[in-house]
Amino acid sequence: MGTPVEQTHDRRDPELSEILGERRHLTNLAYRLLGSLAEAEDAVQETYTRWYAMTRRQQEAVESPGAWLTTVAGRICLDVLGSARARRERYVGAWLPEPLPDRTEWFSGRSGNGGAEPADPADRVTLDESVHMAFLVVLESMTPAERVAFVLHDVFRYPFPEVAGIVGRTPAACRQLATSARRRVRDARASAAPAAGQAALVRDFKEAWEAKDIKALVGLLDPAASMTADGGGLVGTVLRPVEGGDLIAQYLIHIADKAPGLTLLERTVNGRPGLVAQHAGTTVTVAAFDFDGGRVTRIWAVRNPEKLRPWIEDGTEATG
């Protein structure tokens, strides 16, 4: 079933498939810019709405529809980021980006329609290093202009003159924005552990948590590790980061005692090994990890049910 924009136009239009073919690229861009799958989907929909609001003559005057769509989507995301800063100041507790599953693991939108186009936007987002939770969290620390300039140039390889047209700054100013953003990423980046080592570490972490083995958990956590949880005020969770491996281990054991029957599953979270916690068959938490020196250095636990759409089967609501 198509979106309202798609349904109002004749699919026999030879240019329609080309225009709609940009959706995957736009969704990838918008998710990296906004850190929210829901907001990315809205931004892409608004982009297409503006395209089809033009007359046929205006559309034909656009030399590169793909570039036009990218420019409009980038400007919409820039506006959303500006307003999001104020909204997130009022957010209950920490705000974390929406976690994404691997395309073989997502649930929401699975319709079995057999179409070539994935039914769910989560399946349109390419999982690479630019969507790792650690990377997205660093992007959150940037100003909207820094984030847009950096993502467009360093991730999607747009030249600075084109970035300038989207951000509304000079190419030189955009180069400075990207340089500043690049410095933030470099300062925050830990040494990457091999993928196999990450998976093994997450598996050991899962087993230690299930066994309520606090000594094993402490051994797997960096002494200076931190854990941030996002419940959005909709479910119970810590409102401030838990700092230190000992305190994190104690908190995890407390959670295991408080929620008997909690099931832990090894899943891919934003392209890296992570854990999904289910209670009574419903996903209640998605945890992403960062690693360094063979230990867990950061845990990001998303519990806000509004951010768990792709992890919830058959549209059931997350609880807990």
Tab-separated table of N, CA and C in Angstrom, residues 39-191:
chain	number	residue	atom	x	y	z
A	39	GLU	N	10.657	10.863	12.802
A	39	GLU	CA	10.853	12.211	12.268
A	39	GLU	C	11.436	12.163	10.860
A	40	ALA	N	12.290	11.177	10.593
A	40	ALA	CA	12.859	11.037	9.252
A	40	ALA	C	11.761	10.732	8.240
A	41	GLU	N	10.872	9.830	8.614
A	41	GLU	CA	9.771	9.472	7.721
A	41	GLU	C	8.880	10.685	7.449
A	42	ASP	N	8.624	11.473	8.489
A	42	ASP	CA	7.805	12.683	8.314
A	42	ASP	C	8.503	13.686	7.400
A	43	ALA	N	9.820	13.832	7.571
A	43	ALA	CA	10.575	14.784	6.748
A	43	ALA	C	10.565	14.378	5.285
A	44	VAL	N	10.703	13.085	5.025
A	44	VAL	CA	10.680	12.594	3.648
A	44	VAL	C	9.296	12.789	3.039
A	45	GLN	N	8.255	12.520	3.814
A	45	GLN	CA	6.892	12.712	3.323
A	45	GLN	C	6.639	14.175	2.991
A	46	GLU	N	7.113	15.075	3.854
A	46	GLU	CA	6.950	16.506	3.599
A	46	GLU	C	7.712	16.928	2.348
A	47	THR	N	8.869	16.319	2.118
A	47	THR	CA	9.656	16.623	0.919
A	47	THR	C	8.870	16.280	-0.337
A	48	TYR	N	8.267	15.097	-0.357
A	48	TYR	CA	7.477	14.696	-1.520
A	48	TYR	C	6.214	15.545	-1.654
A	49	THR	N	5.641	15.933	-0.545
A	49	THR	CA	4.465	16.794	-0.602
A	49	THR	C	4.794	18.100	-1.300
A	50	ARG	N	5.941	18.659	-0.987
A	50	ARG	CA	6.351	19.917	-1.628
A	50	ARG	C	6.644	19.720	-3.108
A	51	TRP	N	7.200	18.568	-3.469
A	51	TRP	CA	7.454	18.310	-4.888
A	51	TRP	C	6.141	18.272	-5.671
A	52	TYR	N	5.161	17.544	-5.145
A	52	TYR	CA	3.906	17.399	-5.870
A	52	TYR	C	2.978	18.600	-5.721
A	53	ALA	N	3.373	19.538	-4.854
A	53	ALA	CA	2.613	20.785	-4.763
A	53	ALA	C	2.966	21.713	-5.921
A	54	MET	N	4.083	21.442	-6.605
A	54	MET	CA	4.478	22.261	-7.753
A	54	MET	C	3.674	21.874	-8.989
A	55	THR	N	3.563	22.792	-9.893
A	55	THR	CA	2.907	22.495	-11.160
A	55	THR	C	3.820	21.617	-12.002
A	56	ARG	N	3.241	21.006	-13.029
A	56	ARG	CA	4.032	20.159	-13.918
A	56	ARG	C	5.150	20.976	-14.574
A	57	ARG	N	4.847	22.189	-14.924
A	57	ARG	CA	5.855	23.033	-15.560
A	57	ARG	C	6.999	23.333	-14.605
A	58	GLN	N	6.669	23.601	-13.347
A	58	GLN	CA	7.715	23.859	-12.351
A	58	GLN	C	8.587	22.626	-12.137
A	59	GLN	N	7.966	21.453	-12.109
A	59	GLN	CA	8.737	20.232	-11.954
A	59	GLN	C	9.675	20.018	-13.130
A	60	GLU	N	9.188	20.257	-14.324
A	60	GLU	CA	10.009	20.049	-15.515
A	60	GLU	C	11.164	21.037	-15.589
A	61	ALA	N	11.026	22.169	-14.893
A	61	ALA	CA	12.100	23.165	-14.884
A	61	ALA	C	13.233	22.789	-13.938
A	62	VAL	N	12.999	21.789	-13.096
A	62	VAL	CA	14.039	21.345	-12.159
A	62	VAL	C	15.037	20.479	-12.923
A	63	GLU	N	16.286	20.923	-12.981
A	63	GLU	CA	17.298	20.221	-13.758
A	63	GLU	C	17.593	18.835	-13.194
A	64	SER	N	17.694	18.740	-11.865
A	64	SER	CA	17.972	17.454	-11.204
A	64	SER	C	16.974	17.254	-10.072
A	65	PRO	N	15.905	16.487	-10.313
A	65	PRO	CA	14.913	16.247	-9.250
A	65	PRO	C	15.531	15.649	-7.991
A	66	GLY	N	16.505	14.740	-8.164
A	66	GLY	CA	17.144	14.133	-7.008
A	66	GLY	C	17.842	15.163	-6.141
A	67	ALA	N	18.562	16.080	-6.778
A	67	ALA	CA	19.251	17.133	-6.032
A	67	ALA	C	18.238	18.060	-5.366
A	68	TRP	N	17.142	18.338	-6.057
A	68	TRP	CA	16.098	19.201	-5.485
A	68	TRP	C	15.509	18.552	-4.237
A	69	LEU	N	15.194	17.264	-4.330
A	69	LEU	CA	14.612	16.558	-3.193
A	69	LEU	C	15.577	16.536	-2.007
A	70	THR	N	16.862	16.323	-2.300
A	70	THR	CA	17.861	16.304	-1.224
A	70	THR	C	17.974	17.667	-0.562
A	71	THR	N	17.963	18.728	-1.375
A	71	THR	CA	18.057	20.081	-0.829
A	71	THR	C	16.869	20.381	0.079
A	72	VAL	N	15.674	20.053	-0.391
A	72	VAL	CA	14.470	20.322	0.398
A	72	VAL	C	14.475	19.490	1.674
A	73	ALA	N	14.822	18.201	1.557
A	73	ALA	CA	14.859	17.337	2.741
A	73	ALA	C	15.878	17.849	3.753
A	74	GLY	N	17.039	18.294	3.267
A	74	GLY	CA	18.064	18.826	4.161
A	74	GLY	C	17.583	20.065	4.897
A	75	ARG	N	16.888	20.940	4.203
A	75	ARG	CA	16.380	22.163	4.841
A	75	ARG	C	15.273	21.841	5.852
A	76	ILE	N	14.429	20.879	5.511
A	76	ILE	CA	13.381	20.470	6.453
A	76	ILE	C	14.019	19.904	7.719
A	77	CYS	N	15.026	19.062	7.544
A	77	CYS	CA	15.710	18.469	8.699
A	77	CYS	C	16.405	19.539	9.532
A	78	LEU	N	16.976	20.539	8.880
A	78	LEU	CA	17.627	21.628	9.602
A	78	LEU	C	16.614	22.364	10.474
A	79	ASP	N	15.424	22.592	9.930
A	79	ASP	CA	14.360	23.246	10.705
A	79	ASP	C	13.918	22.359	11.872
A	80	VAL	N	13.779	21.057	11.607
A	80	VAL	CA	13.355	20.132	12.656
A	80	VAL	C	14.387	20.094	13.776
A	81	LEU	N	15.669	20.080	13.412
A	81	LEU	CA	16.727	20.056	14.421
A	81	LEU	C	16.686	21.303	15.294
A	82	GLY	N	16.391	22.438	14.674
A	82	GLY	CA	16.307	23.675	15.448
A	82	GLY	C	15.204	23.626	16.487
A	83	SER	N	14.045	23.123	16.085
A	83	SER	CA	12.928	23.050	17.034
A	83	SER	C	13.106	21.897	18.019
A	84	ALA	N	13.827	20.855	17.583
A	84	ALA	CA	14.027	19.687	18.446
A	84	ALA	C	14.867	20.034	19.659
A	85	ARG	N	15.791	20.968	19.516
A	85	ARG	CA	16.633	21.330	20.651
A	85	ARG	C	15.782	21.846	21.815
A	86	ALA	N	14.767	22.634	21.494
A	86	ALA	CA	13.874	23.144	22.542
A	86	ALA	C	13.013	22.022	23.110
A	87	ARG	N	12.515	21.131	22.234
A	87	ARG	CA	11.675	20.024	22.702
A	87	ARG	C	12.456	19.082	23.609
A	88	ARG	N	13.706	18.839	23.272
A	88	ARG	CA	14.499	17.891	24.051
A	88	ARG	C	14.930	18.464	25.394
A	89	GLU	N	14.907	19.780	25.509
A	89	GLU	CA	15.165	20.379	26.814
A	89	GLU	C	14.021	20.085	27.778
A	90	ARG	N	12.832	19.852	27.221
A	90	ARG	CA	11.661	19.538	28.054
A	90	ARG	C	11.435	18.033	28.181
A	91	TYR	N	12.248	17.256	27.489
A	91	TYR	CA	12.108	15.804	27.485
A	91	TYR	C	12.421	15.260	28.876
A	92	VAL	N	11.667	14.259	29.304
A	92	VAL	CA	11.882	13.669	30.628
A	92	VAL	C	13.063	12.695	30.560
A	93	GLY	N	14.147	13.025	31.241
A	93	GLY	CA	15.336	12.188	31.224
A	93	GLY	C	16.174	12.420	29.979
A	94	ALA	N	17.065	11.482	29.702
A	94	ALA	CA	17.966	11.600	28.549
A	94	ALA	C	17.228	11.266	27.253
A	95	TRP	N	17.586	11.964	26.177
A	95	TRP	CA	17.032	11.660	24.853
A	95	TRP	C	18.084	10.888	24.076
A	96	LEU	N	17.703	9.716	23.562
A	96	LEU	CA	18.608	8.912	22.745
A	96	LEU	C	18.015	8.721	21.354
A	97	PRO	N	18.861	8.545	20.350
A	97	PRO	CA	18.349	8.253	19.008
A	97	PRO	C	17.539	6.961	19.006
A	98	GLU	N	16.652	6.843	18.029
A	98	GLU	CA	15.852	5.630	17.899
A	98	GLU	C	16.725	4.491	17.381
A	99	PRO	N	16.713	3.348	18.071
A	99	PRO	CA	17.535	2.219	17.617
A	99	PRO	C	16.898	1.517	16.420
A	100	LEU	N	17.753	1.006	15.540
A	100	LEU	CA	17.271	0.295	14.359
A	100	LEU	C	17.758	-1.141	14.373
A	101	PRO	N	16.885	-2.082	14.032
A	101	PRO	CA	17.299	-3.486	13.920
A	101	PRO	C	17.926	-3.758	12.563
A	102	ASP	N	18.532	-4.917	12.438
A	102	ASP	CA	18.979	-5.386	11.140
A	102	ASP	C	17.740	-5.663	10.288
A	103	ARG	N	17.875	-5.543	8.985
A	103	ARG	CA	16.710	-5.712	8.112
A	103	ARG	C	16.097	-7.109	8.220
A	104	THR	N	16.870	-8.082	8.671
A	104	THR	CA	16.324	-9.433	8.824
A	104	THR	C	15.588	-9.601	10.143
A	105	GLU	N	15.625	-8.569	11.018
A	105	GLU	CA	15.073	-8.711	12.355
A	105	GLU	C	13.926	-7.760	12.670
A	106	TRP	N	13.677	-6.763	11.786
A	106	TRP	CA	12.639	-5.786	12.122
A	106	TRP	C	11.256	-6.397	11.978
A	107	PHE	N	10.324	-5.833	12.761
A	107	PHE	CA	8.949	-6.338	12.772
A	107	PHE	C	7.977	-5.356	12.153
A	108	SER	N	7.970	-4.109	12.608
A	108	SER	CA	6.908	-3.163	12.264
A	108	SER	C	6.793	-2.992	10.766
A	109	GLY	N	5.564	-3.087	10.257
A	109	GLY	CA	5.340	-2.858	8.838
A	109	GLY	C	5.475	-4.103	7.992
A	110	ARG	N	5.841	-5.238	8.606
A	110	ARG	CA	5.988	-6.457	7.825
A	110	ARG	C	4.610	-6.901	7.349
A	111	SER	N	4.347	-6.671	6.078
A	111	SER	CA	2.996	-6.896	5.587
A	111	SER	C	2.875	-8.085	4.650
A	112	GLY	N	4.010	-8.594	4.205
A	112	GLY	CA	3.955	-9.734	3.310
A	112	GLY	C	3.321	-9.411	1.979
A	113	ASN	N	3.454	-8.141	1.536
A	113	ASN	CA	2.813	-7.767	0.276
A	113	ASN	C	3.619	-8.166	-0.944
A	114	GLY	N	4.842	-8.654	-0.747
A	114	GLY	CA	5.620	-9.140	-1.873
A	114	GLY	C	6.124	-8.058	-2.781
A	115	GLY	N	5.944	-6.790	-2.416
A	115	GLY	CA	6.398	-5.710	-3.271
A	115	GLY	C	7.894	-5.548	-3.233
A	116	ALA	N	8.444	-4.865	-4.247
A	116	ALA	CA	9.884	-4.661	-4.302
A	116	ALA	C	10.330	-3.643	-3.276
A	117	GLU	N	9.469	-2.687	-2.950
A	117	GLU	CA	9.815	-1.638	-1.997
A	117	GLU	C	9.496	-2.089	-0.587
A	118	PRO	N	10.480	-2.015	0.343
A	118	PRO	CA	10.209	-2.434	1.722
A	118	PRO	C	9.020	-1.681	2.299
A	119	ALA	N	8.239	-2.360	3.121
A	119	ALA	CA	7.043	-1.750	3.686
A	119	ALA	C	7.371	-0.793	4.811
A	120	ASP	N	8.504	-0.997	5.457
A	120	ASP	CA	8.833	-0.195	6.629
A	120	ASP	C	10.073	0.643	6.370
A	121	PRO	N	10.085	1.917	6.795
A	121	PRO	CA	11.261	2.756	6.544
A	121	PRO	C	12.510	2.243	7.214
A	122	ALA	N	12.385	1.462	8.304
A	122	ALA	CA	13.572	0.915	8.948
A	122	ALA	C	14.350	0.040	7.983
A	123	ASP	N	13.666	-0.582	7.046
A	123	ASP	CA	14.323	-1.462	6.099
A	123	ASP	C	14.969	-0.685	4.961
A	124	ARG	N	14.766	0.632	4.944
A	124	ARG	CA	15.369	1.456	3.905
A	124	ARG	C	16.649	2.132	4.380
A	125	VAL	N	16.988	1.973	5.655
A	125	VAL	CA	18.159	2.633	6.195
A	125	VAL	C	19.348	1.682	6.140
A	126	THR	N	20.402	2.094	5.460
A	126	THR	CA	21.614	1.299	5.357
A	126	THR	C	22.362	1.348	6.683
A	127	LEU	N	22.652	0.181	7.253
A	127	LEU	CA	23.327	0.123	8.543
A	127	LEU	C	24.830	0.087	8.328
A	128	ASP	N	25.464	1.234	8.502
A	128	ASP	CA	26.915	1.313	8.421
A	128	ASP	C	27.420	2.101	9.623
A	129	GLU	N	28.697	2.450	9.621
A	129	GLU	CA	29.266	3.099	10.798
A	129	GLU	C	28.640	4.459	11.093
A	130	SER	N	27.979	5.062	10.113
A	130	SER	CA	27.367	6.366	10.342
A	130	SER	C	26.014	6.273	11.038
A	131	VAL	N	25.561	5.048	11.358
A	131	VAL	CA	24.343	4.916	12.163
A	131	VAL	C	24.613	4.171	13.466
A	132	HIS	N	25.876	3.867	13.762
A	132	HIS	CA	26.181	3.286	15.063
A	132	HIS	C	25.704	4.243	16.143
A	133	MET	N	25.184	3.702	17.225
A	133	MET	CA	24.619	4.547	18.277
A	133	MET	C	25.644	5.549	18.802
A	134	ALA	N	26.899	5.108	18.948
A	134	ALA	CA	27.935	6.017	19.440
A	134	ALA	C	28.087	7.215	18.514
A	135	PHE	N	28.015	6.972	17.207
A	135	PHE	CA	28.155	8.041	16.225
A	135	PHE	C	26.965	8.993	16.289
A	136	LEU	N	25.757	8.432	16.373
A	136	LEU	CA	24.555	9.256	16.430
A	136	LEU	C	24.521	10.105	17.694
A	137	VAL	N	25.005	9.550	18.809
A	137	VAL	CA	25.030	10.306	20.064
A	137	VAL	C	25.972	11.497	19.946
A	138	VAL	N	27.102	11.312	19.276
A	138	VAL	CA	28.016	12.436	19.047
A	138	VAL	C	27.344	13.488	18.172
A	139	LEU	N	26.609	13.046	17.155
A	139	LEU	CA	25.909	14.001	16.287
A	139	LEU	C	24.941	14.853	17.097
A	140	GLU	N	24.358	14.263	18.147
A	140	GLU	CA	23.415	15.000	18.987
A	140	GLU	C	24.075	16.166	19.718
A	141	SER	N	25.386	16.093	19.902
A	141	SER	CA	26.094	17.160	20.614
A	141	SER	C	26.401	18.356	19.719
A	142	MET	N	26.152	18.229	18.437
A	142	MET	CA	26.484	19.281	17.473
A	142	MET	C	25.343	20.283	17.340
A	143	THR	N	25.676	21.468	16.838
A	143	THR	CA	24.626	22.409	16.475
A	143	THR	C	23.935	21.875	15.221
A	144	PRO	N	22.695	22.297	14.952
A	144	PRO	CA	22.017	21.818	13.741
A	144	PRO	C	22.836	22.057	12.468
A	145	ALA	N	23.448	23.228	12.350
A	145	ALA	CA	24.221	23.530	11.139
A	145	ALA	C	25.445	22.633	11.037
A	146	GLU	N	26.123	22.390	12.163
A	146	GLU	CA	27.282	21.495	12.156
A	146	GLU	C	26.865	20.100	11.706
A	147	ARG	N	25.785	19.631	12.262
A	147	ARG	CA	25.333	18.263	11.975
A	147	ARG	C	24.985	18.105	10.508
A	148	VAL	N	24.236	19.041	9.965
A	148	VAL	CA	23.827	18.948	8.561
A	148	VAL	C	25.032	19.057	7.641
A	149	ALA	N	25.926	20.000	7.912
A	149	ALA	CA	27.113	20.167	7.063
A	149	ALA	C	27.992	18.925	7.115
A	150	PHE	N	28.197	18.388	8.298
A	150	PHE	CA	29.062	17.215	8.451
A	150	PHE	C	28.465	15.982	7.780
A	151	VAL	N	27.193	15.716	8.034
A	151	VAL	CA	26.571	14.522	7.461
A	151	VAL	C	26.524	14.610	5.936
A	152	LEU	N	26.143	15.760	5.424
A	152	LEU	CA	26.069	15.910	3.965
A	152	LEU	C	27.440	15.742	3.314
A	153	HIS	N	28.474	16.362	3.912
A	153	HIS	CA	29.794	16.326	3.288
A	153	HIS	C	30.569	15.050	3.608
A	154	ASP	N	30.694	14.718	4.900
A	154	ASP	CA	31.565	13.610	5.278
A	154	ASP	C	30.916	12.238	5.109
A	155	VAL	N	29.602	12.172	5.258
A	155	VAL	CA	28.920	10.884	5.132
A	155	VAL	C	28.414	10.671	3.708
A	156	PHE	N	27.760	11.689	3.141
A	156	PHE	CA	27.162	11.526	1.814
A	156	PHE	C	27.978	12.167	0.691
A	157	ARG	N	29.111	12.759	1.044
A	157	ARG	CA	30.078	13.254	0.057
A	157	ARG	C	29.553	14.361	-0.851
A	158	TYR	N	28.676	15.201	-0.324
A	158	TYR	CA	28.241	16.350	-1.106
A	158	TYR	C	29.313	17.429	-1.049
A	159	PRO	N	29.631	18.065	-2.162
A	159	PRO	CA	30.639	19.140	-2.143
A	159	PRO	C	30.117	20.341	-1.367
A	160	PHE	N	31.034	21.119	-0.809
A	160	PHE	CA	30.634	22.229	0.046
A	160	PHE	C	29.755	23.278	-0.649
A	161	PRO	N	29.948	23.549	-1.942
A	161	PRO	CA	29.018	24.499	-2.584
A	161	PRO	C	27.566	24.013	-2.526
A	162	GLU	N	27.347	22.702	-2.670
A	162	GLU	CA	25.986	22.176	-2.576
A	162	GLU	C	25.497	22.190	-1.132
A	163	VAL	N	26.390	21.884	-0.197
A	163	VAL	CA	26.032	21.934	1.218
A	163	VAL	C	25.620	23.344	1.598
A	164	ALA	N	26.350	24.326	1.060
A	164	ALA	CA	26.066	25.729	1.369
A	164	ALA	C	24.650	26.104	0.957
A	165	GLY	N	24.190	25.576	-0.174
A	165	GLY	CA	22.841	25.884	-0.636
A	165	GLY	C	21.765	25.311	0.259
A	166	ILE	N	22.092	24.256	0.984
A	166	ILE	CA	21.136	23.631	1.887
A	166	ILE	C	21.169	24.295	3.257
A	167	VAL	N	22.366	24.538	3.759
A	167	VAL	CA	22.532	25.093	5.101
A	167	VAL	C	22.281	26.596	5.141
A	168	GLY	N	22.451	27.269	3.998
A	168	GLY	CA	22.264	28.719	3.962
A	168	GLY	C	23.472	29.476	4.461
A	169	ARG	N	24.662	28.878	4.307
A	169	ARG	CA	25.923	29.522	4.664
A	169	ARG	C	26.828	29.518	3.438
A	170	THR	N	27.959	30.184	3.534
A	170	THR	CA	28.931	30.149	2.443
A	170	THR	C	29.648	28.800	2.455
A	171	PRO	N	30.240	28.394	1.308
A	171	PRO	CA	31.008	27.140	1.300
A	171	PRO	C	32.124	27.147	2.339
A	172	ALA	N	32.781	28.291	2.523
A	172	ALA	CA	33.855	28.372	3.521
A	172	ALA	C	33.306	28.159	4.926
A	173	ALA	N	32.144	28.733	5.204
A	173	ALA	CA	31.535	28.561	6.520
A	173	ALA	C	31.128	27.107	6.741
A	174	CYS	N	30.619	26.462	5.712
A	174	CYS	CA	30.238	25.052	5.822
A	174	CYS	C	31.464	24.170	6.033
A	175	ARG	N	32.572	24.541	5.402
A	175	ARG	CA	33.810	23.790	5.620
A	175	ARG	C	34.241	23.891	7.077
A	176	GLN	N	34.087	25.061	7.667
A	176	GLN	CA	34.424	25.243	9.077
A	176	GLN	C	33.488	24.439	9.982
A	177	LEU	N	32.197	24.438	9.638
A	177	LEU	CA	31.226	23.660	10.415
A	177	LEU	C	31.586	22.173	10.397
A	178	ALA	N	31.927	21.666	9.217
A	178	ALA	CA	32.268	20.256	9.095
A	178	ALA	C	33.558	19.938	9.840
A	179	THR	N	34.513	20.862	9.809
A	179	THR	CA	35.778	20.655	10.528
A	179	THR	C	35.535	20.575	12.030
A	180	SER	N	34.696	21.471	12.539
A	180	SER	CA	34.363	21.463	13.954
A	180	SER	C	33.652	20.171	14.343
A	181	ALA	N	32.723	19.739	13.505
A	181	ALA	CA	31.990	18.501	13.775
A	181	ALA	C	32.925	17.300	13.722
A	182	ARG	N	33.840	17.302	12.765
A	182	ARG	CA	34.799	16.209	12.616
A	182	ARG	C	35.664	16.080	13.860
A	183	ARG	N	35.999	17.205	14.447
A	183	ARG	CA	36.811	17.202	15.665
A	183	ARG	C	36.040	16.558	16.821
A	184	ARG	N	34.748	16.846	16.906
A	184	ARG	CA	33.919	16.235	17.953
A	184	ARG	C	33.885	14.712	17.789
A	185	VAL	N	33.727	14.259	16.551
A	185	VAL	CA	33.677	12.821	16.285
A	185	VAL	C	35.009	12.175	16.633
A	186	ARG	N	36.100	12.808	16.243
A	186	ARG	CA	37.426	12.254	16.516
A	186	ARG	C	37.698	12.170	18.011
A	187	ASP	N	37.316	13.189	18.748
A	187	ASP	CA	37.563	13.203	20.193
A	187	ASP	C	36.743	12.146	20.922
A	188	ALA	N	35.561	11.815	20.391
A	188	ALA	CA	34.673	10.877	21.077
A	188	ALA	C	34.882	9.438	20.645
A	189	ARG	N	35.602	9.218	19.564
A	189	ARG	CA	35.706	7.875	19.000
A	189	ARG	C	36.673	7.010	19.800
A	190	ALA	N	36.199	5.849	20.214
A	190	ALA	CA	37.047	4.862	20.888
A	190	ALA	C	37.635	3.923	19.839
A	191	SER	N	38.662	3.179	20.202
A	191	SER	CA	39.247	2.229	19.270
A	191	SER	C	38.239	1.123	18.990
